[in-house]
Coordinates of C-alpha atoms in Angstrom, one line a residue:
X1 CA -38.0 -34.4 -53.2
X2 CA -37.7 -38.0 -53.0
X3 CA -35.2 -39.6 -51.3
X4 CA -33.1 -40.4 -54.2
X5 CA -33.1 -37.2 -54.9
X6 CA -32.4 -36.3 -51.4
X7 CA -29.4 -38.4 -52.2
X8 CA -28.3 -36.7 -54.6
X9 CA -28.2 -33.2 -53.3
X10 CA -26.2 -34.1 -50.2
X11 CA -23.8 -35.8 -52.3
X12 CA -22.6 -32.9 -53.9
X13 CA -20.9 -30.3 -53.1
X14 CA -23.1 -26.9 -53.0
X15 CA -19.4 -24.6 -53.6
X16 CA -20.1 -26.8 -57.4
X17 CA -23.7 -25.0 -57.4
X18 CA -22.9 -21.2 -57.5
X19 CA -23.8 -20.2 -61.2
X20 CA -23.0 -16.7 -62.8
X21 CA -26.2 -15.3 -64.1
X22 CA -25.2 -13.0 -66.6
X23 CA -28.3 -10.5 -66.3
X24 CA -27.6 -10.1 -63.1
X25 CA -23.8 -10.3 -62.3
X26 CA -24.5 -12.2 -59.3
X27 CA -23.6 -16.2 -58.7
X28 CA -26.6 -18.2 -57.7
X29 CA -27.0 -21.2 -55.5
X30 CA -29.0 -23.7 -57.9
X31 CA -29.0 -27.4 -56.7
X32 CA -30.5 -30.5 -58.6
X33 CA -33.1 -32.4 -58.5
X34 CA -34.9 -35.2 -59.9
X35 CA -38.2 -33.5 -60.6
X36 CA -38.4 -31.7 -64.0
X37 CA -38.6 -27.5 -63.6
X38 CA -39.1 -24.7 -65.5
X39 CA -36.6 -22.7 -66.9
X40 CA -35.7 -19.5 -65.2
X41 CA -37.2 -17.2 -67.1
X42 CA -34.5 -14.8 -68.4
X43 CA -31.8 -15.0 -71.4
X44 CA -29.0 -18.0 -69.6
X45 CA -26.7 -20.2 -70.8
X46 CA -28.6 -23.4 -70.1
X47 CA -27.4 -26.9 -70.1
X48 CA -30.6 -29.8 -71.9
X49 CA -31.3 -31.1 -67.5
X50 CA -33.8 -29.8 -66.2
X51 CA -33.5 -27.8 -63.4
X52 CA -35.6 -26.1 -60.4
X53 CA -35.0 -23.0 -59.6
X54 CA -33.9 -22.9 -55.4
X55 CA -34.1 -19.5 -52.9
X56 CA -30.5 -18.6 -52.9
X57 CA -29.0 -18.4 -49.1
X58 CA -26.9 -16.2 -50.2
X59 CA -25.8 -13.7 -52.6
X60 CA -21.7 -13.1 -53.9
X61 CA -21.4 -10.3 -55.9
X62 CA -18.8 -10.7 -58.6
X63 CA -17.1 -8.2 -61.1
X64 CA -18.8 -7.9 -64.8
X65 CA -17.4 -10.3 -66.9
X66 CA -17.3 -12.0 -69.9
X67 CA -18.6 -15.8 -69.7
X68 CA -16.1 -18.2 -69.7
X69 CA -15.9 -21.0 -71.8
X70 CA -17.4 -23.5 -70.2
X71 CA -19.6 -23.9 -66.8
X72 CA -17.3 -26.3 -65.7
X73 CA -14.1 -24.0 -65.7
X74 CA -16.4 -21.8 -64.2
X75 CA -17.1 -23.9 -61.2
X76 CA -13.9 -24.1 -60.4
X77 CA -12.5 -21.8 -58.8
X78 CA -15.2 -21.5 -57.0
X79 CA -15.3 -25.1 -55.3
X80 CA -11.9 -24.3 -55.0
X81 CA -12.0 -21.0 -53.5
X82 CA -14.9 -22.3 -51.5
X83 CA -12.6 -25.1 -50.2
X84 CA -9.9 -23.0 -49.1
X85 CA -12.0 -21.2 -46.9
X86 CA -13.8 -23.9 -45.3
X87 CA -10.2 -25.4 -44.5
X88 CA -8.8 -22.5 -43.3
X89 CA -11.9 -21.8 -41.1
X90 CA -11.6 -25.3 -39.5
X91 CA -8.0 -24.9 -38.5
X92 CA -8.7 -21.2 -37.5
X93 CA -11.7 -23.1 -34.9
X94 CA -9.4 -26.5 -34.2
X95 CA -6.8 -24.1 -33.2
X96 CA -8.5 -21.3 -30.5
X97 CA -10.7 -24.8 -29.1
X98 CA -6.7 -26.4 -28.3
X99 CA -6.0 -22.9 -27.2
X100 CA -9.0 -22.0 -24.7
X101 CA -8.5 -25.6 -23.7
X102 CA -4.4 -25.1 -22.6
X103 CA -5.4 -21.6 -21.1
X104 CA -8.1 -23.3 -18.7
X105 CA -6.0 -26.2 -17.9
X106 CA -3.2 -24.3 -16.9
X107 CA -5.7 -21.3 -15.1
X108 CA -7.3 -24.3 -13.3
X109 CA -4.1 -25.6 -12.3
X110 CA -2.7 -23.0 -11.5
X111 CA -6.2 -22.2 -8.9
X112 CA -5.3 -25.7 -7.5
X113 CA -2.1 -25.4 -6.9
X114 CA -2.6 -21.8 -5.0
X115 CA -5.3 -23.7 -3.0
X116 CA -3.0 -26.4 -2.2
X117 CA -0.5 -23.9 -0.9
X118 CA -2.9 -21.8 0.9
X119 CA -4.0 -25.5 2.5
X120 CA -0.5 -25.6 3.8
X121 CA -0.3 -22.4 5.4
X122 CA -0.7 -22.8 9.6
X123 CA -1.3 -19.5 11.4
X124 CA -1.9 -18.6 14.9
X125 CA -4.0 -15.9 16.4
X126 CA -1.9 -12.3 16.9
X127 CA -4.3 -12.0 20.2
X128 CA -4.2 -8.5 20.1
X129 CA -0.1 -8.1 19.9
X130 CA 0.6 -7.4 16.5
X131 CA -0.3 -4.0 14.6
X132 CA -3.0 -5.6 12.8
X133 CA -0.7 -6.9 9.7
X134 CA 1.9 -4.4 8.1
X135 CA 1.3 -1.2 5.5
X136 CA 2.6 -0.8 2.4
X137 CA 2.9 2.5 3.0
X138 CA 4.9 2.5 6.3
X139 CA 7.8 1.0 7.9
X140 CA 7.3 -2.8 8.2
X141 CA 8.2 -4.9 11.6
X142 CA 8.6 -8.6 11.5
X143 CA 9.5 -10.5 14.5
X144 CA 11.0 -14.0 13.0
X145 CA 10.7 -17.0 15.7
X146 CA 12.7 -20.0 15.5
X147 CA 11.9 -22.8 17.6
X148 CA 14.1 -25.6 18.8
X149 CA 10.3 -27.6 19.2
X150 CA 11.1 -31.3 18.1
X151 CA 8.4 -31.1 14.4
X152 CA 8.7 -32.9 11.7
X153 CA 10.3 -35.8 10.5
X154 CA 14.1 -36.6 11.1
X155 CA 13.9 -34.1 14.2
X156 CA 14.8 -36.5 17.1
X157 CA 18.3 -35.9 17.3
X158 CA 17.8 -32.2 18.3
X159 CA 15.6 -29.7 20.9
X160 CA 14.6 -30.6 24.0
X161 CA 12.9 -33.9 24.5
X162 CA 8.9 -33.5 25.0
X163 CA 9.4 -29.8 25.7
X164 CA 7.2 -27.3 24.1
X165 CA 9.1 -25.7 22.3
X166 CA 11.6 -22.4 23.0
X167 CA 12.2 -19.1 21.4
X168 CA 16.0 -20.1 20.3
X169 CA 16.3 -17.6 17.5
X170 CA 14.7 -14.1 17.4
X171 CA 15.4 -11.5 15.1
X172 CA 13.1 -8.3 14.4
X173 CA 13.0 -7.4 10.6
X174 CA 12.6 -3.9 10.8
X175 CA 12.0 -2.6 6.7
X176 CA 11.9 1.4 5.9
X177 CA 9.1 3.1 5.3
X178 CA 11.1 3.7 1.9
X179 CA 11.9 0.2 1.4
X180 CA 15.8 1.5 0.8
X181 CA 17.0 -0.2 4.1
X182 CA 16.4 -2.5 6.5
X183 CA 17.8 -3.9 10.0
X184 CA 17.6 -8.3 10.9
X185 CA 17.9 -7.6 15.2
X186 CA 18.9 -10.8 16.8
X187 CA 18.0 -10.7 20.2
X188 CA 19.4 -13.5 22.2
X189 CA 17.9 -16.0 23.7
X190 CA 19.5 -15.8 27.5
X191 CA 18.4 -12.4 27.9
X192 CA 17.3 -11.6 30.8
X193 CA 13.7 -9.8 30.0
X194 CA 10.2 -9.6 31.7
X195 CA 7.8 -10.8 30.0
X196 CA 4.4 -9.7 30.1
X197 CA 1.0 -11.2 31.0
X198 CA -0.6 -12.6 27.3
X199 CA -3.8 -13.3 26.7
X200 CA -4.3 -15.9 24.3
X201 CA -7.2 -17.3 22.3
X202 CA -7.3 -21.0 23.3
X203 CA -9.1 -23.8 20.7
X204 CA -12.9 -23.4 22.1
X205 CA -12.6 -20.1 21.0
X206 CA -12.0 -18.4 24.7
X207 CA -9.4 -15.7 26.2
X208 CA -7.4 -17.1 28.9
X209 CA -4.7 -15.1 30.2
X210 CA -1.0 -16.2 30.5
X211 CA 0.5 -14.0 33.8
X212 CA 4.2 -12.8 33.1
X213 CA 7.3 -13.2 34.5
X214 CA 9.6 -11.2 35.6
X215 CA 13.3 -11.5 35.4
X216 CA 13.4 -14.6 32.9
X217 CA 14.9 -15.7 30.0
X218 CA 13.4 -14.2 26.6
X219 CA 13.3 -18.1 25.4
X220 CA 10.5 -19.0 27.9
X221 CA 8.5 -15.9 26.1
X222 CA 6.9 -19.0 23.6
X223 CA 5.9 -22.5 24.7
X224 CA 6.5 -22.3 28.0
X225 CA 3.1 -22.0 30.2
X226 CA 1.6 -22.0 27.1
X227 CA 2.8 -19.1 25.5
X228 CA 2.3 -18.6 22.0
X229 CA 3.7 -16.2 19.6
X230 CA 2.1 -13.6 20.2
X231 CA 3.6 -13.7 24.0
X232 CA 6.7 -13.9 22.0
X233 CA 5.7 -10.5 20.1
X234 CA 4.5 -8.5 23.2
X235 CA 7.7 -9.4 25.0
X236 CA 10.0 -7.8 22.3
X237 CA 7.2 -4.9 22.1
X238 CA 8.1 -4.9 26.1
X239 CA 11.7 -4.4 25.5
X240 CA 12.4 -2.6 22.5
X241 CA 9.2 0.0 22.6
X242 CA 8.5 -1.7 18.8
X243 CA 5.3 -3.4 18.1
X244 CA 5.0 -5.7 15.8
X245 CA 3.3 -6.2 12.3
X246 CA 3.1 -10.0 12.0
X247 CA 5.2 -12.6 13.2
X248 CA 7.0 -16.1 11.3
X249 CA 7.5 -19.3 13.5
X250 CA 10.2 -21.1 11.8
X251 CA 10.8 -24.8 12.9
X252 CA 14.2 -26.8 12.1
X253 CA 12.4 -28.4 9.0
X254 CA 12.3 -24.5 7.5
X255 CA 16.2 -24.5 7.3
X256 CA 16.7 -27.9 5.9
X257 CA 14.0 -27.3 3.2
X258 CA 14.4 -23.8 2.3
X259 CA 18.4 -24.3 2.2
X260 CA 17.8 -27.4 0.0
X261 CA 14.6 -25.2 -2.6
X262 CA 17.5 -22.8 -3.6
X263 CA 20.3 -25.4 -4.3
X264 CA 22.5 -24.8 -0.5
X265 CA 23.3 -21.6 0.9
X266 CA 26.7 -20.5 1.0
X267 CA 29.3 -20.1 4.3
X268 CA 32.8 -19.7 5.1
X269 CA 34.9 -20.8 8.4
X270 CA 38.0 -19.6 9.3
X271 CA 38.2 -22.7 10.6
X272 CA 37.7 -26.9 11.2
X273 CA 34.8 -27.3 12.7
X274 CA 33.9 -31.0 14.3
X275 CA 30.6 -30.2 16.9
X276 CA 29.0 -33.7 18.1
X277 CA 26.2 -31.5 19.4
X278 CA 24.8 -29.8 16.9
X279 CA 26.4 -32.8 14.1
X280 CA 28.5 -30.0 12.2
X281 CA 31.7 -31.2 10.5
X282 CA 33.3 -29.2 8.1
X283 CA 36.9 -27.7 7.7
X284 CA 37.8 -23.6 7.6
X285 CA 36.9 -22.5 3.9
X286 CA 34.0 -21.8 1.8
X287 CA 31.4 -24.5 1.6
X288 CA 28.5 -24.5 -0.3
X289 CA 26.1 -26.6 2.7
X290 CA 21.7 -27.4 2.8
X291 CA 19.3 -30.1 4.6
X292 CA 21.0 -31.7 7.8
X293 CA 24.1 -29.5 7.2
X294 CA 23.1 -26.7 7.0
X295 CA 21.0 -27.5 10.4
X296 CA 23.9 -28.4 11.6
X297 CA 25.6 -25.5 10.3
X298 CA 23.0 -22.6 12.5
X299 CA 22.9 -24.6 15.9
X300 CA 26.8 -25.2 16.2
X301 CA 28.2 -23.0 19.3
X302 CA 31.1 -24.5 21.1
X303 CA 33.0 -24.5 18.2
X304 CA 33.1 -21.0 17.6
X305 CA 33.6 -17.7 19.3
X306 CA 33.2 -18.0 23.0
X307 CA 31.4 -21.2 22.6
X308 CA 28.0 -19.3 23.7
X309 CA 24.6 -18.2 22.3
X310 CA 26.5 -14.8 21.3
X311 CA 28.9 -16.6 18.6
X312 CA 26.1 -19.1 17.4
X313 CA 24.2 -15.6 16.5
X314 CA 26.5 -14.6 14.4
X315 CA 26.7 -18.1 12.0
X316 CA 23.1 -17.5 12.1
X317 CA 23.2 -14.0 11.0
X318 CA 25.8 -15.7 7.9
X319 CA 23.4 -17.9 6.9
X320 CA 20.7 -16.3 6.5
X321 CA 22.4 -13.3 4.8
X322 CA 23.9 -15.7 2.5
X323 CA 20.1 -17.1 2.4
X324 CA 19.0 -13.8 1.2
X325 CA 21.3 -13.3 -1.5
X326 CA 20.4 -16.3 -3.0
X327 CA 16.4 -16.1 -3.3
X328 CA 17.3 -12.7 -4.6
X329 CA 19.6 -14.2 -7.2
X330 CA 18.3 -14.7 -10.8
X331 CA 19.6 -18.2 -10.5
X332 CA 16.3 -19.0 -8.0
X333 CA 13.8 -16.2 -9.7
X334 CA 14.3 -17.8 -13.1
X335 CA 14.1 -20.9 -12.2
X336 CA 10.3 -22.6 -11.9
X337 CA 11.4 -25.5 -10.1
X338 CA 13.5 -23.6 -7.6
X339 CA 10.5 -21.3 -7.0
X340 CA 7.5 -23.5 -7.3
X341 CA 10.4 -25.8 -4.1
X342 CA 10.8 -22.5 -1.8
X343 CA 6.8 -21.9 -2.4
X344 CA 6.6 -26.0 -0.9
X345 CA 9.0 -25.2 1.4
X346 CA 7.8 -21.9 2.5
X347 CA 4.3 -22.8 3.0
X348 CA 4.9 -26.1 4.9
X349 CA 7.8 -25.1 7.0
X350 CA 6.6 -21.9 8.5
X351 CA 3.6 -20.6 11.0
X352 CA 2.7 -17.0 10.2
X353 CA -0.5 -14.9 12.4
X354 CA -3.7 -15.2 11.0
X355 CA -3.2 -11.5 9.0
X356 CA -0.6 -13.3 7.0
X357 CA -3.0 -16.6 6.5
X358 CA -2.8 -16.5 2.5
X359 CA -0.7 -16.9 -0.4
X360 CA -1.9 -13.4 -1.4
X361 CA -0.9 -11.7 1.8
X362 CA 3.0 -13.3 1.7
X363 CA 3.1 -12.9 -2.0
X364 CA 1.9 -8.7 -1.1
X365 CA 4.0 -8.7 1.6
X366 CA 7.5 -10.5 -0.8
X367 CA 6.5 -7.8 -3.0
X368 CA 7.9 -5.0 -0.5
X369 CA 10.8 -7.0 1.1
X370 CA 11.8 -7.9 -2.3
X371 CA 12.4 -4.0 -3.2
X372 CA 15.2 -4.0 -0.6
X373 CA 18.9 -4.3 -1.5
X374 CA 20.8 -6.9 0.5
X375 CA 23.7 -3.9 0.6
X376 CA 21.5 -2.3 2.9
X377 CA 20.7 -4.6 4.7
X378 CA 21.9 -4.9 8.5
X379 CA 22.3 -8.3 11.0
X380 CA 22.5 -6.3 14.5
X381 CA 22.5 -7.9 17.7
X382 CA 20.6 -6.2 21.0
X383 CA 23.7 -5.1 22.7
X384 CA 23.8 -7.0 25.7
X385 CA 26.8 -8.3 28.9
X386 CA 27.7 -10.9 31.1
X387 CA 24.4 -11.0 33.8
X388 CA 26.2 -9.7 37.1
X389 CA 23.4 -11.4 39.5
X390 CA 25.7 -14.9 38.5
X391 CA 28.6 -15.9 39.9
X392 CA 29.8 -17.9 36.6
X393 CA 27.3 -15.7 34.0
X394 CA 25.2 -18.3 31.5
X395 CA 22.6 -15.2 30.9
X396 CA 23.1 -11.7 29.5
X397 CA 21.8 -8.4 30.6
X398 CA 20.9 -5.2 28.2
X399 CA 23.9 -2.7 27.6
X400 CA 21.5 0.1 28.7
X401 CA 22.6 2.9 26.8
X402 CA 23.3 1.6 23.9
X403 CA 20.6 -1.2 24.1
X404 CA 17.9 1.7 24.1
X405 CA 20.0 3.8 21.3
X406 CA 19.5 0.3 19.1
X407 CA 15.7 0.6 20.2
X408 CA 15.3 4.1 19.3
X409 CA 16.8 4.1 15.7
X410 CA 14.5 0.9 14.4
X411 CA 12.0 3.3 16.1
X412 CA 12.5 6.3 14.5
X413 CA 13.1 4.4 11.7
X414 CA 16.7 5.4 10.8
X415 CA 18.9 2.7 8.6
X416 CA 22.3 1.8 10.7
X417 CA 24.3 1.5 7.2
X418 CA 25.0 4.1 4.2
X419 CA 21.7 3.6 1.5
X420 CA 22.9 4.3 -2.1
X421 CA 23.9 7.2 -3.8
X422 CA 20.7 7.8 -5.1
X423 CA 18.9 7.1 -2.2
X424 CA 20.6 9.5 -0.3
X425 CA 20.6 12.4 -2.5
X426 CA 16.4 12.1 -2.8
X427 CA 17.5 12.1 1.3
X428 CA 19.1 15.1 1.5
X429 CA 16.5 16.8 -0.6
X430 CA 14.1 16.0 1.8
X431 CA 15.8 16.7 5.1
X432 CA 16.9 20.0 3.1
X433 CA 13.0 20.9 2.8
X434 CA 12.4 19.7 6.3
X435 CA 14.9 21.4 7.3
X436 CA 14.1 24.6 6.2
X437 CA 11.1 25.1 8.6
X438 CA 14.0 25.7 11.3
X439 CA 15.4 28.7 9.5
X440 CA 13.7 32.2 10.1
X441 CA 13.5 34.7 13.3
X442 CA 12.2 32.9 16.1
X443 CA 9.7 34.6 19.1
X444 CA 10.8 34.9 22.7
X445 CA 9.3 32.0 24.9
X446 CA 6.5 34.3 26.2
X447 CA 5.2 35.1 23.3
X448 CA 4.9 31.2 22.4
X449 CA 1.3 30.1 23.0
X450 CA 0.9 26.0 22.5
X451 CA -1.3 23.6 23.6
X452 CA 0.5 20.0 25.2
X453 CA -1.4 17.0 24.4
X454 CA -0.8 13.4 24.9
X455 CA -0.5 10.7 21.9
X456 CA 1.1 7.8 23.2
X457 CA 3.6 9.2 25.7
X458 CA 3.7 7.3 29.1
X459 CA 0.8 8.7 32.0
X460 CA 1.0 12.0 32.8
X461 CA 3.9 13.1 30.3
X462 CA 1.7 15.8 29.2
X463 CA 1.1 17.7 32.1
X464 CA 5.2 17.5 33.2
X465 CA 6.0 18.5 29.9
X466 CA 3.7 21.5 30.7
X467 CA 5.4 22.2 33.9
X468 CA 9.0 22.1 32.7
X469 CA 7.6 24.2 29.7
X470 CA 6.0 26.9 32.0
X471 CA 8.5 27.0 35.4
X472 CA 12.2 25.7 33.1
X473 CA 11.8 27.7 29.4
X474 CA 9.3 30.5 30.0
X475 CA 6.6 29.4 27.5
X476 CA 4.3 30.9 30.0
X477 CA 0.9 30.8 27.2
X478 CA 0.9 27.4 27.6
X479 CA -1.9 24.1 28.6
X480 CA -3.0 20.8 29.2
X481 CA -5.3 19.7 26.5
X482 CA -5.6 16.1 27.9
X483 CA -5.0 13.2 25.7
X484 CA -4.8 13.7 21.6
X485 CA -7.5 11.5 19.4
X486 CA -4.9 8.9 18.7
X487 CA -1.7 7.4 19.3
X488 CA 1.4 8.2 17.9
X489 CA 4.7 7.5 16.7
X490 CA 6.6 10.5 16.9
X491 CA 6.1 13.7 18.4
X492 CA 4.5 16.8 16.2
X493 CA 4.0 20.5 16.3
X494 CA 1.1 21.9 14.1
X495 CA 1.2 25.3 14.0
X496 CA -0.6 27.7 11.2
X497 CA 1.8 30.1 8.8
X498 CA 1.4 32.9 11.0
X499 CA 2.5 30.7 14.2
X500 CA 6.1 30.2 12.4
X501 CA 8.5 32.3 14.6
X502 CA 6.5 31.0 17.1
X503 CA 7.3 26.8 16.0
X504 CA 10.6 27.9 15.1
X505 CA 11.0 29.2 19.0
X506 CA 9.1 26.0 20.6
X507 CA 11.4 23.5 18.1
X508 CA 14.9 24.8 19.7
X509 CA 13.4 24.4 23.2
X510 CA 12.5 21.0 22.6
X511 CA 15.0 19.8 20.3
X512 CA 12.6 19.1 17.8
X513 CA 13.8 18.6 13.7
X514 CA 11.8 19.8 11.2
X515 CA 10.3 16.5 10.3
X516 CA 8.0 16.8 12.8
X517 CA 7.1 20.1 12.5
X518 CA 3.6 20.2 11.2
X519 CA 2.8 23.9 9.1
X520 CA -0.8 23.5 9.2
X521 CA -4.1 25.1 11.1
X522 CA -3.9 26.8 14.8
X523 CA -7.2 26.0 17.3
X524 CA -8.1 27.7 19.9
X525 CA -7.5 27.7 23.6
X526 CA -8.4 28.8 26.9
X527 CA -8.6 32.2 26.4
X528 CA -10.1 32.0 22.7
X529 CA -6.7 33.2 21.7
X530 CA -5.3 31.0 18.5
X531 CA -2.7 29.1 19.5
X532 CA 0.0 25.9 17.9
X533 CA -0.8 22.3 19.3
X534 CA 2.1 20.1 20.5
X535 CA 1.2 16.3 19.9
X536 CA 3.7 14.3 22.6
X537 CA 4.4 10.8 20.3
X538 CA 5.9 7.5 21.8
X539 CA 9.1 8.6 20.8
X540 CA 8.7 11.4 23.9
X541 CA 11.9 10.5 26.8
X542 CA 10.9 13.1 29.5
X543 CA 10.1 16.7 30.4
X544 CA 13.6 18.3 29.1
X545 CA 14.4 15.8 27.3
X546 CA 15.3 17.4 23.6
X547 CA 13.4 15.4 20.7
X548 CA 15.6 14.9 17.8
X549 CA 16.5 11.4 16.6
X550 CA 17.8 12.2 13.4
X551 CA 21.5 12.4 14.8
X552 CA 21.4 9.3 16.4
X553 CA 23.9 7.0 15.4
X554 CA 24.8 3.4 16.3
X555 CA 26.7 2.3 19.0
X556 CA 30.8 2.1 17.6
X557 CA 31.0 -1.4 19.6
X558 CA 27.5 -2.8 18.6
X559 CA 28.0 -6.4 16.4
X560 CA 26.6 -5.6 12.8
X561 CA 27.2 -6.9 9.6
X562 CA 25.3 -6.0 6.0
X563 CA 24.2 -9.2 4.1
X564 CA 26.0 -8.7 0.9
X565 CA 29.4 -10.3 1.7
X566 CA 30.0 -13.5 3.3
X567 CA 31.7 -13.2 6.3
X568 CA 34.2 -16.4 8.1
X569 CA 32.5 -17.5 11.2
X570 CA 36.1 -17.6 13.5

């Protein structure tokens, strides 16, 4: 085909060249050419113009029909149909390409934003002071530390100038295993404690042990002598018996930016306050505060209560309760702008331990905390009394009995508030099932065979408990089996089905709850006889001391409030 012929062919829409062959009932593609051709064999309706037959690249099946009166009439429907399909195909390709680009752009932007948030996160080693990080199927204990170190712009008027900071505000947040309730336990900064030795990771990767201190204020567990949040973790464990899973440290900016990100936090004052030290100036009543005013609110103490740190703790608890309600409100959760601001504020203002050093890990923790109903979040303060060793007390010490009650309730995952009715009914059924293990006949103590292991109690506990069982409880067929292979939070008694009567007898002697009784298998004692296994956990309080903690109640004079209400500070 010469150039002229090619040009003519290229100018003609191939859709115009589909011709019906009446012999076959098929449409065939025929392109015009400048060169004369032989006619196609077989009868057909031909036009005077010479044509050359070109092999068809495709075939279209048509229903047999009478040929239309003219070829042009026959071609037009095909032309129109082909062009319509071609246009639709172009629209589909354009739309699909645009959507792919949009999805790619959004995905890339989302990834880059997550990377940006990850870069915002500052983390520090836990130095082995934690449990290794929270678990989704276990109770959660997070140590929240507010430091008075001057960090960020606009904070020159706050805190101790030139100080490395202190553990100025500290809460141990305990979330129950079933996520039905939680306790935020405030630890007064002026509480006299013993700070243990703290192995601390240095910048060069080496480890330095920072010597502990006895009889000092709790707030010295951070910042002083180079102490890091892991030292505060160890101090909390020493004080409460609860080992935190993770820590979070917040500076002054956290209060300012988080309160602004949610559009303000509602608080209430029972009287006018004008405190030049904290810069708070508010009349009595309800207010929505954010930024500098929010920081002033949580720092004021001289104008409320008795003018000390315990009164300030109540203000902080009110603020945190309100902040949590705002965080969980639809107004916040359905606002992309607020959620982005929150993400920015949280990742910039918080320092976390190395087990929480990514957005993914923080998201997982947030999902667990999000399951909690604020009605069942209790804010409480460690029971304390004025330090009797000081003529004019400025520090406090533990109120031993009530304080130990509170610590035991946290350790044993016991709620400080009534859980929702549905949750109560579920727990009631579960309690009934385990309580049934205590019902039935009981063997005589002299018939009980048990071996005793230490699974987390203080050193020598298994021996002392064995002495009690043999000499005072009459369980003479008992023996010391040393240390358990792993530590347990709670004491357990494992027994075979045919030892249930022995298990019930021993449970009564020790004060074990049904939950502590673990139907399983027996083992062989030193005489080759089947025996039960009693493993003393961290809840073991001493030989002969009853172990059942399920009946524990909060002290009657415990300072506490729930997160679902606004309580006016007096």
